[in-house]
Coordinates of C-alpha atoms and ligand atoms in Angstrom, one line a residue:
M1 CA 0.6 0.0 -0.5
P2 CA 1.5 3.0 -1.4
E3 CA -0.4 5.6 1.4
R4 CA -2.7 4.6 4.7
I5 CA -6.0 5.4 2.6
D6 CA -7.5 7.8 5.0
D7 CA -4.0 10.0 5.4
L8 CA -4.7 10.6 2.1
V9 CA -8.6 11.7 2.2
V10 CA -7.4 14.2 5.1
S11 CA -4.6 15.5 3.2
A12 CA -6.1 15.9 -0.3
T13 CA -8.7 17.3 1.7
T14 CA -7.0 19.8 2.5
A15 CA -5.3 21.1 -0.4
L16 CA -9.0 21.0 -2.2
T17 CA -9.7 24.1 0.9
A18 CA -7.4 25.4 -0.6
A19 CA -7.7 25.5 -4.4
A20 CA -9.2 28.8 -5.1
D21 CA -9.7 28.7 -8.5
E22 CA -10.4 26.9 -11.6
A23 CA -7.2 25.9 -11.9
A24 CA -6.1 25.2 -8.8
L25 CA -9.3 22.9 -8.8
E26 CA -7.6 21.6 -11.8
A27 CA -4.5 20.7 -10.5
W28 CA -6.0 18.9 -7.9
R29 CA -8.0 17.4 -9.9
V30 CA -5.3 15.7 -11.7
A31 CA -3.3 15.2 -8.6
Y32 CA -5.5 12.7 -7.1
L33 CA -7.9 11.9 -8.9
G34 CA -6.1 12.0 -12.1
R35 CA -4.8 9.1 -14.4
S36 CA -1.3 9.2 -12.5
G37 CA -3.2 10.7 -9.5
R38 CA -2.5 9.3 -6.0
V39 CA -5.7 7.5 -5.6
T40 CA -6.3 5.8 -8.8
Q41 CA -2.5 4.6 -7.5
I42 CA -4.0 3.0 -4.5
L43 CA -6.9 1.5 -6.5
R44 CA -3.9 0.0 -8.7
S45 CA -1.7 -1.1 -5.6
L46 CA -5.1 -3.1 -4.5
A47 CA -4.0 -5.8 -7.0
G48 CA -1.0 -7.0 -5.2
L49 CA -2.4 -7.0 -2.2
P50 CA -3.2 -10.8 0.2
P51 CA -7.5 -11.6 -0.9
E52 CA -7.9 -11.3 2.3
E53 CA -6.8 -7.7 2.4
R54 CA -7.8 -6.7 0.0
R55 CA -11.6 -6.5 0.1
A56 CA -11.1 -4.2 2.6
A57 CA -9.0 -1.9 1.4
G58 CA -10.9 -2.1 -2.2
A59 CA -13.9 -1.0 -0.5
A60 CA -11.8 2.0 1.6
A61 CA -10.7 3.2 -1.6
N62 CA -13.9 3.5 -3.1
Q63 CA -15.2 5.2 -0.9
A64 CA -11.9 7.4 -0.8
K65 CA -12.8 8.2 -4.6
T66 CA -15.9 8.2 -4.7
S67 CA -15.8 11.0 -1.8
L68 CA -13.2 13.8 -2.8
E69 CA -14.8 13.5 -6.3
A70 CA -17.8 14.5 -4.4
A71 CA -15.8 17.0 -2.7
L72 CA -14.7 18.8 -5.4
A73 CA -17.9 19.2 -7.2
A74 CA -19.4 20.9 -4.7
R75 CA -15.7 22.6 -4.1
E76 CA -16.2 23.5 -7.8
A77 CA -19.5 24.1 -7.1
A78 CA -18.5 27.5 -4.0
V79 CA -15.4 28.7 -6.7
R80 CA -18.1 29.4 -9.7
G81 CA -20.2 31.1 -7.2
A82 CA -17.3 33.2 -5.5
S83 CA -16.4 34.3 -8.7
L84 CA -20.0 35.1 -9.9
E85 CA -20.1 37.3 -6.9
R86 CA -17.0 39.2 -7.8
A87 CA -18.1 39.7 -10.4
L88 CA -21.8 41.2 -10.2
E89 CA -19.7 43.3 -7.6
Q90 CA -17.2 44.1 -9.6
G91 CA -19.4 45.4 -12.4
R92 CA -22.4 47.1 -9.6
I93 CA -23.3 50.9 -10.4
D94 CA -24.2 53.2 -8.3
V95 CA -27.8 54.4 -8.9
T96 CA -27.4 57.3 -6.6
L97 CA -24.2 58.8 -7.9
P98 CA -24.8 62.2 -9.9
G99 CA -24.8 61.5 -13.7
R100 CA -22.2 63.8 -15.3
P101 CA -23.4 66.8 -17.0
Y102 CA -23.4 67.6 -20.1
G103 CA -21.8 71.1 -21.8
L104 CA -24.4 73.2 -22.6
G105 CA -24.3 75.2 -26.2
R106 CA -25.6 78.7 -26.7
L107 CA -25.7 81.0 -29.7
H108 CA -22.8 82.7 -30.9
P109 CA -23.0 86.1 -29.7
T110 CA -23.7 87.2 -33.4
T111 CA -26.1 85.1 -33.6
Q112 CA -27.8 86.5 -30.2
M113 CA -27.2 90.2 -31.9
V114 CA -29.2 89.2 -35.0
R115 CA -32.0 87.3 -33.2
E116 CA -31.9 90.4 -31.5
I117 CA -32.6 93.5 -34.0
C118 CA -34.3 91.5 -36.1
D119 CA -37.3 90.6 -32.8
A120 CA -36.8 94.8 -32.4
F121 CA -38.6 95.8 -35.7
A122 CA -40.5 92.3 -35.7
G123 CA -42.4 93.7 -33.7
M124 CA -42.5 97.1 -35.5
G125 CA -44.3 94.2 -38.1
F126 CA -41.5 94.0 -40.4
A127 CA -40.7 90.5 -42.4
V128 CA -36.9 88.6 -42.3
V129 CA -36.4 87.2 -44.6
E130 CA -33.0 85.5 -46.4
G131 CA -31.1 85.9 -49.6
P132 CA -27.8 84.4 -51.3
E133 CA -24.5 84.8 -50.4
V134 CA -23.1 84.7 -54.0
E135 CA -24.8 86.8 -55.8
W136 CA -25.0 88.2 -58.7
D137 CA -23.7 92.4 -59.8
Y138 CA -26.8 93.4 -61.3
Y139 CA -28.1 92.8 -57.6
N140 CA -25.1 93.9 -55.6
F141 CA -24.9 96.6 -57.7
E142 CA -26.7 98.0 -61.1
A143 CA -29.9 97.6 -59.8
L144 CA -28.9 99.6 -56.3
N145 CA -27.9 102.7 -58.9
I146 CA -24.3 101.3 -58.5
P147 CA -23.1 101.3 -62.8
K148 CA -20.4 99.4 -63.6
D149 CA -17.3 101.8 -64.3
H150 CA -18.6 104.3 -61.5
P151 CA -16.3 105.3 -58.2
A152 CA -19.1 104.1 -55.8
R153 CA -17.6 100.9 -56.6
D154 CA -14.6 101.7 -54.6
M155 CA -17.0 101.9 -51.5
W156 CA -16.5 97.7 -51.8
D157 CA -13.5 96.1 -52.4
T158 CA -15.0 93.2 -53.5
I159 CA -14.7 89.2 -53.8
W160 CA -15.2 88.5 -57.2
V161 CA -16.6 84.6 -58.0
S162 CA -16.3 84.6 -62.4
P163 CA -15.5 88.5 -63.1
E164 CA -15.5 87.4 -66.9
G165 CA -15.1 85.0 -68.7
P166 CA -18.7 83.0 -70.1
R167 CA -20.6 84.9 -67.6
A168 CA -19.0 88.2 -68.4
E169 CA -22.2 90.0 -68.7
Q170 CA -24.1 88.8 -65.6
P171 CA -20.9 89.1 -63.5
M172 CA -20.9 86.8 -59.7
L173 CA -19.6 88.0 -56.1
M174 CA -20.2 87.1 -53.3
R175 CA -22.1 89.9 -51.5
T176 CA -20.3 92.8 -50.1
H177 CA -23.6 93.7 -48.1
T178 CA -27.3 92.5 -48.0
S179 CA -29.0 95.4 -49.8
P180 CA -29.4 93.2 -53.2
M181 CA -32.2 91.5 -51.6
Q182 CA -33.8 94.9 -51.5
V183 CA -33.9 95.3 -55.1
R184 CA -35.2 90.7 -55.0
V185 CA -37.8 91.7 -52.3
M186 CA -39.2 94.6 -54.6
E187 CA -39.3 92.3 -57.8
A188 CA -41.4 90.0 -56.0
S189 CA -43.3 92.3 -54.4
G190 CA -45.4 92.6 -57.8
G191 CA -45.2 96.2 -57.0
G192 CA -46.9 95.9 -53.5
P193 CA -46.2 97.4 -50.3
V194 CA -42.7 95.9 -48.8
R195 CA -41.8 95.8 -45.1
V196 CA -38.6 93.5 -44.9
V197 CA -35.3 93.2 -42.4
V198 CA -32.4 90.9 -44.1
P199 CA -30.0 89.6 -41.4
G200 CA -27.2 87.3 -43.4
K201 CA -23.4 87.4 -44.1
C202 CA -21.4 89.6 -46.3
Y203 CA -18.1 89.5 -47.9
R204 CA -15.5 92.2 -48.8
Y205 CA -11.7 91.4 -50.0
E206 CA -10.0 93.2 -47.4
A207 CA -6.7 93.0 -44.4
T208 CA -8.5 92.7 -41.7
D209 CA -7.7 94.4 -38.5
A210 CA -10.0 95.3 -35.2
T211 CA -12.7 97.0 -37.1
H212 CA -12.7 94.4 -40.6
E213 CA -13.1 91.2 -41.0
S214 CA -13.9 89.5 -44.8
M215 CA -16.4 87.9 -43.2
F216 CA -19.6 89.4 -41.4
Y217 CA -23.3 90.1 -41.3
Q218 CA -25.4 92.5 -41.8
V219 CA -28.9 93.8 -41.1
E220 CA -30.9 95.7 -44.2
G221 CA -33.7 96.9 -43.8
L222 CA -35.9 98.0 -46.2
A223 CA -39.8 99.7 -46.4
V224 CA -41.9 100.9 -49.7
D225 CA -45.6 102.1 -49.6
V226 CA -47.2 105.0 -50.9
G227 CA -47.1 107.9 -47.9
I228 CA -43.3 106.9 -46.4
S229 CA -41.4 109.9 -45.6
M230 CA -38.2 110.2 -43.7
A231 CA -40.6 110.9 -40.7
D232 CA -41.4 107.2 -40.9
L233 CA -37.5 106.3 -40.9
K234 CA -36.7 109.0 -38.6
G235 CA -39.5 107.3 -35.8
T236 CA -38.6 103.9 -36.9
L237 CA -34.4 103.8 -36.0
Y238 CA -35.6 105.4 -33.5
E239 CA -37.5 103.6 -31.5
F240 CA -35.1 100.9 -32.8
A241 CA -32.1 102.3 -30.9
R242 CA -33.9 102.6 -28.0
R243 CA -34.9 98.7 -27.7
I244 CA -31.7 98.1 -27.9
F245 CA -29.8 100.2 -25.8
G246 CA -31.8 102.1 -23.5
E247 CA -35.6 103.9 -23.9
Q248 CA -33.0 107.0 -22.8
R249 CA -31.2 106.8 -26.2
R250 CA -30.6 109.5 -28.3
V251 CA -30.0 109.9 -32.1
R252 CA -28.4 112.1 -34.2
Y253 CA -28.6 111.8 -38.4
R254 CA -26.6 113.8 -39.9
C255 CA -25.2 113.4 -44.6
D256 CA -23.8 110.1 -45.9
Y257 CA -23.4 109.2 -49.1
F258 CA -24.7 106.4 -50.7
P259 CA -25.6 105.6 -54.4
F260 CA -29.0 103.9 -53.4
V261 CA -30.6 106.4 -51.6
E262 CA -31.1 109.8 -51.5
P263 CA -31.3 111.6 -49.0
G264 CA -28.7 109.3 -47.4
V265 CA -27.9 109.0 -43.7
E266 CA -26.0 107.9 -40.9
M267 CA -27.7 107.2 -37.9
S268 CA -25.3 107.8 -34.4
I269 CA -26.8 107.3 -30.5
D270 CA -25.7 109.6 -27.7
C271 CA -22.7 107.7 -26.2
F272 CA -24.6 104.7 -23.9
A273 CA -21.1 104.4 -21.7
C274 CA -20.9 108.4 -20.8
N275 CA -24.3 109.2 -21.8
G276 CA -22.4 112.1 -24.0
T277 CA -19.8 113.7 -22.5
G278 CA -17.0 111.7 -24.2
C279 CA -15.1 108.9 -23.5
R280 CA -13.1 106.2 -24.9
T281 CA -16.4 104.3 -26.4
C282 CA -17.3 107.2 -28.3
K283 CA -13.6 108.2 -29.2
Q284 CA -14.8 110.9 -27.1
S285 CA -17.3 112.4 -29.4
G286 CA -20.0 111.8 -27.1
W287 CA -21.6 110.4 -30.5
I288 CA -21.4 106.4 -31.8
E289 CA -22.4 105.4 -35.1
I290 CA -25.0 102.9 -35.8
L291 CA -26.1 102.7 -39.2
G292 CA -26.3 103.5 -42.5
A293 CA -30.1 104.4 -44.0
G294 CA -31.7 106.8 -46.6
M295 CA -34.2 107.4 -48.7
V296 CA -34.3 104.8 -51.7
H297 CA -34.0 106.4 -54.4
P298 CA -36.1 107.3 -57.4
E299 CA -34.3 105.0 -60.0
V300 CA -34.1 102.0 -57.6
L301 CA -38.3 102.1 -56.8
R302 CA -38.0 103.1 -61.0
R303 CA -35.8 99.8 -61.6
Q304 CA -38.2 97.3 -59.9
G305 CA -41.8 99.2 -61.2
Y306 CA -42.7 101.5 -58.7
D307 CA -43.7 104.8 -60.1
P308 CA -41.4 107.1 -57.5
E309 CA -44.1 109.5 -57.7
V310 CA -46.3 107.5 -55.7
F311 CA -44.6 104.9 -53.7
T312 CA -41.6 105.9 -51.3
G313 CA -39.3 104.1 -48.8
F314 CA -36.6 103.9 -46.4
A315 CA -33.6 101.5 -46.2
F316 CA -31.5 100.5 -43.4
G317 CA -28.1 98.9 -42.7
M318 CA -26.1 98.0 -40.2
G319 CA -23.5 95.8 -38.8
P320 CA -24.7 93.3 -35.7
E321 CA -21.0 92.3 -34.8
R322 CA -20.7 96.6 -34.3
V323 CA -23.1 96.7 -32.1
A324 CA -22.6 93.7 -30.1
M325 CA -18.4 95.4 -29.9
L326 CA -20.3 98.3 -28.3
R327 CA -22.6 96.6 -25.9
H328 CA -20.1 94.5 -24.3
G329 CA -17.3 96.4 -24.8
I330 CA -15.7 93.8 -27.6
D331 CA -11.8 96.0 -29.2
D332 CA -11.5 93.2 -32.5
I333 CA -13.8 92.6 -34.3
R334 CA -11.5 88.8 -35.5
L335 CA -13.0 87.8 -31.7
F336 CA -15.3 86.6 -33.6
Y337 CA -15.0 84.3 -35.8
A338 CA -12.0 82.7 -34.4
N339 CA -13.2 80.0 -32.8
D340 CA -12.0 80.7 -29.3
F341 CA -13.7 79.6 -26.7
R342 CA -12.5 81.6 -23.5
F343 CA -14.3 84.6 -25.7
L344 CA -17.3 83.1 -27.3
Q345 CA -18.2 81.2 -23.5
Q346 CA -18.7 84.8 -22.1
F347 CA -22.0 85.5 -24.0
Ligands
LIG401 N1 -25.1 98.7 -47.7 C1 -24.8 100.2 -47.2 C2 -22.9 99.5 -47.0 O1 -22.9 97.9 -46.8 C3 -25.2 100.3 -46.2 C4 -26.5 101.2 -46.2 C5 -26.3 102.2 -45.6 C6 -27.5 100.1 -46.3 C7 -27.4 102.9 -46.4 C8 -28.4 100.7 -46.6 C9 -28.7 102.2 -46.6 O2 -29.5 100.2 -47.1 O3 -30.2 103.0 -46.8 O4 -22.0 100.2 -46.3

């Protein structure tokens, strides 16, 4: 007999208790119950025993084998249960933890300003319309009373899409202002009254600096009807200035030149930073220029089929970035489109 059966059962049981994972259990099975394992060896050695000992020893060895097999099965179940427990514990989700907050997006400061300006006019009965950013020479210049080779074209440094070639008689450009929409709206109105504001992007072939961008926004305005006078222009834009810059604002109109209006004006407001006494914001003048405007030129009306003896109108155009710069004390227009979150998140 290689060793006593009950000693073997004791040591095997102790070793089994120490086996804590599947690999250790398999090693244990090979060591004791495998083909050359210790229990198997005992069973094989039975053949060499004298017959009177063989029966008792055989029964004891078989019983030891059965009970160790049962112990292994129980231990396997226990180890598997424990590893499931562990996996569950590790994968546990604490539903009481607060969620991760999403960063809330916001509107670009230009968009906010454009909407505020449009809302101010919408409240006075103006519809909001948009138009193409790539435009024909005809709408951007020609129909606005700015003929080819006229020196007034120098007011707008133009990015041409097709200055000549197959389309030479109809050159195409990036609109330099939103004023071409005046023409498109009148053209589409069937000769009836018009009251619109037009927000949108404009493009200039220009070196950029603190007050110039090659892409920027404008908000255009146009009102055409029977009996519209300069008083309507002044009253409407005065009301706009008060809505955007405050109830106590005063406005000032001075003559200016734009080919598509007659007379043309620039509108300034008294400085909201110093109330007109003179400061950095108004460059010590007490006034801040806000927009260009005027009474629609008779030639512009006539071209779109309006009789200028019956219909009159006023138009205006402004830069929302400039308005936002004044309002927030921003000193460089390029900040709007540099995509710098530190800047954008302030609005
Ligand atoms: N389109 C002009 C510009 O870009 C601005 C302007 C001036 C628009 C007077 C108007 C206006 O409608 O009446 O410089």
